[in-house]
Coordinates of C-alpha atoms in Angstrom, one line a residue:
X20 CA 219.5 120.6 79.5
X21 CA 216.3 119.8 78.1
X22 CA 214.9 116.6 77.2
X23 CA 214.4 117.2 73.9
X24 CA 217.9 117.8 73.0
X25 CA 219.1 114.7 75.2
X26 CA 216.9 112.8 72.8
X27 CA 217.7 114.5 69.9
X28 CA 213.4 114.4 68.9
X29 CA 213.4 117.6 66.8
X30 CA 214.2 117.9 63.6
X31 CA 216.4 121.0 63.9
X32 CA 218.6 119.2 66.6
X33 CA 218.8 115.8 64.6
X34 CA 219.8 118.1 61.8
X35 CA 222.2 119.8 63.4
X36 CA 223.7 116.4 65.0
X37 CA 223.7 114.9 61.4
X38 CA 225.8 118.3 60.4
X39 CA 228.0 117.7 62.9
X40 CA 229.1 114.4 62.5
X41 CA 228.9 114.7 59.0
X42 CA 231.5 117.9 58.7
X43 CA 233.6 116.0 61.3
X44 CA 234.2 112.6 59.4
X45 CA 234.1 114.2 56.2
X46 CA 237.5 116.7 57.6
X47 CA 238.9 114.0 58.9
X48 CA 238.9 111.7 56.2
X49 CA 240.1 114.7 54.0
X50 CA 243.1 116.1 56.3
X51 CA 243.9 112.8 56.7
X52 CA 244.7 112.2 52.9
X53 CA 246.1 115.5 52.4
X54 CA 248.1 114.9 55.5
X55 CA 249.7 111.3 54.3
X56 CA 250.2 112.6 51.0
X57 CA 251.3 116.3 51.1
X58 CA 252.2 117.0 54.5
X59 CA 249.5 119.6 54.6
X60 CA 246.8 120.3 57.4
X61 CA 243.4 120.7 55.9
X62 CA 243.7 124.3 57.3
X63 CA 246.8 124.7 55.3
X64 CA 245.6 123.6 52.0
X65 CA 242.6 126.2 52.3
X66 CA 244.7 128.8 53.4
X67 CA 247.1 128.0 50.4
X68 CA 244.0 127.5 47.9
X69 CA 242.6 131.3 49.0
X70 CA 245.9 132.8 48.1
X71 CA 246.2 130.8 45.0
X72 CA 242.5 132.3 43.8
X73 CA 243.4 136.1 45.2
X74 CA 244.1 138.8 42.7
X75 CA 248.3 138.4 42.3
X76 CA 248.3 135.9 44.7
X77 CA 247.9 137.6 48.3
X78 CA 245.8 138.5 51.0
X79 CA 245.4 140.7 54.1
X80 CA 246.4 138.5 57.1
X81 CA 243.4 139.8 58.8
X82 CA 241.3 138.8 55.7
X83 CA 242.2 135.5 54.9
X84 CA 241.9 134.8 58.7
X85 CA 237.9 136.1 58.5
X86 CA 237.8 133.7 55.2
X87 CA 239.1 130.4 56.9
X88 CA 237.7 131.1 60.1
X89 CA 240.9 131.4 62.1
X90 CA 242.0 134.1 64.9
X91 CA 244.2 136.6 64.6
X92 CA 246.5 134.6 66.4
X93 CA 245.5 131.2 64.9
X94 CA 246.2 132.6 61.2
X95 CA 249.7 134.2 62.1
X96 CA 250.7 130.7 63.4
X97 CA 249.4 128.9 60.5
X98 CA 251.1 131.3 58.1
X99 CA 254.6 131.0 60.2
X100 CA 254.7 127.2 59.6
X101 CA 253.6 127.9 55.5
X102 CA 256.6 130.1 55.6
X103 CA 258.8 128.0 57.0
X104 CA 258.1 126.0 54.5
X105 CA 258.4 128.3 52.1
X106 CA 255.2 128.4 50.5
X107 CA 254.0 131.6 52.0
X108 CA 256.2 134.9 52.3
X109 CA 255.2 138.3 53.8
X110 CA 254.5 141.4 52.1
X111 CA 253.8 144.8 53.3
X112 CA 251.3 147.7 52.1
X113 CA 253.2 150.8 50.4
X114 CA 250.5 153.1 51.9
X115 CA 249.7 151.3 55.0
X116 CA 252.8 149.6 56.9
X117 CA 250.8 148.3 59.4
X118 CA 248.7 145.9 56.6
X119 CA 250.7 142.8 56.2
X120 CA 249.6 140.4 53.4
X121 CA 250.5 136.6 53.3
X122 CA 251.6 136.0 49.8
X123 CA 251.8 132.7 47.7
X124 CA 254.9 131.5 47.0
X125 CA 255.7 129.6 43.2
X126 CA 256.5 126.8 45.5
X127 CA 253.4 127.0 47.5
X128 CA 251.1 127.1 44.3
X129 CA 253.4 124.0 42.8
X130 CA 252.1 122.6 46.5
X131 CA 248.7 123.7 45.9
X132 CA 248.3 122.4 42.7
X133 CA 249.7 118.9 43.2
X134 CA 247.3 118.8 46.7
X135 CA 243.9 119.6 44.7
X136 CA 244.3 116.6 42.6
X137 CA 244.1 114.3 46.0
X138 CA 241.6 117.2 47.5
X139 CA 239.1 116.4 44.7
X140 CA 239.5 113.2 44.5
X141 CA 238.6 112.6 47.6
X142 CA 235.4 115.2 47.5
X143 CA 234.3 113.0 44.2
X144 CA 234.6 110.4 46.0
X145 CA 232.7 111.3 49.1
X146 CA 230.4 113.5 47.3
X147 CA 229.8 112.5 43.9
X148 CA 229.9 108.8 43.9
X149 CA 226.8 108.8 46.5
X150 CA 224.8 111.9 45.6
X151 CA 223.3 112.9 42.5
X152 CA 223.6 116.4 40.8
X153 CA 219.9 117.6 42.0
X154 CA 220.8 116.4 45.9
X155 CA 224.2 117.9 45.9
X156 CA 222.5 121.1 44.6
X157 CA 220.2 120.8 47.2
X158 CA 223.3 120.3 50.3
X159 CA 225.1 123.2 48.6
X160 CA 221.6 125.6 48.9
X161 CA 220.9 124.8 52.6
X162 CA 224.4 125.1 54.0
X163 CA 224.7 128.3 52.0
X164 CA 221.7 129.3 54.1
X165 CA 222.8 128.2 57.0
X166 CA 226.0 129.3 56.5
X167 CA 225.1 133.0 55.4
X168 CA 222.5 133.0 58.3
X169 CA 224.9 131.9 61.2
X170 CA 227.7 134.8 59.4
X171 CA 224.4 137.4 59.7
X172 CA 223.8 136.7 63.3
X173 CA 227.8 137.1 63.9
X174 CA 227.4 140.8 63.4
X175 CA 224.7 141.3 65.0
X176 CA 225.4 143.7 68.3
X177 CA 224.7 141.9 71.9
X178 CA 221.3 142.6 73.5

């Protein structure tokens, strides 16, 4: 390991550290929240906030894993607990019964719903109250960047 990252000198690692840490506390604080006050992982509340925004309320399974980052397998066993819950059901493809959709349930947008207002709260809260409008453009362009950037180098074949 090189020196430099041990000592965390360059600006890119002490960036990247600060990212980190930052993304880390930030979920934490927030799952914890949605956790003690909606029995919802943070990972559930996003998967149940992309349905809610979907055109009539459903997603490929394989879609809606690419969109909160989960594998194949991690998504089905997200979705399995939403279900149980009965905030998800499944739906199939008339033209394609291999495509399974997770759909939102009317109880699993009432559970959306009543988890945003805590959700935002807490991101005013954390965000707003200590950032001004011109810095929290400014966080919102560079992780776009970085975000778009590190999604660009993900389909990029090996060398």
């Amino acid at each position: 390991m090189s020196a430099q990252v041990l000592s965390e000198q360059s600006s890119a690692v002490r960036a990247f550290v600060a990212l980190v840490r930052s993304h880390a506390a930030v979920t934490r604080r927030l799952s914890v929240e949605l956790t003690n006050d909606h029995g919802l992982t943070i990972n559930d509340y996003e998967v149940l906030l992309r349905l809610a925004r979907a055109p009539d309320r459903r997603m490929r399974r394989v879609d809606l894993a690419g969109e909160v980052l989960l594998t194949p397998s991690g998504i089905t066993r997200l979705l399995d607990g939403l279900e149980r819950a009965g905030f998800v059901e499944r739906g199939t493809c008339e033209s394609d019964r291999r495509v399974v959709y997770a759909v939102l349930t009317d109880a699993g947008l009432a559970k959306v719903r009543e988890a945003s207002a805590t959700h935002v709260a807490q991101i005013d809260e954390l965000f707003a109250a200590r950032l001004d409008s011109r810095e929290l453009a400014r966080i919102a362009d560079l992780m776009e960047r970085l975000g778009d950037a590190a999604a660009d180098d993900d389909c990029r074949p090996p060398e």
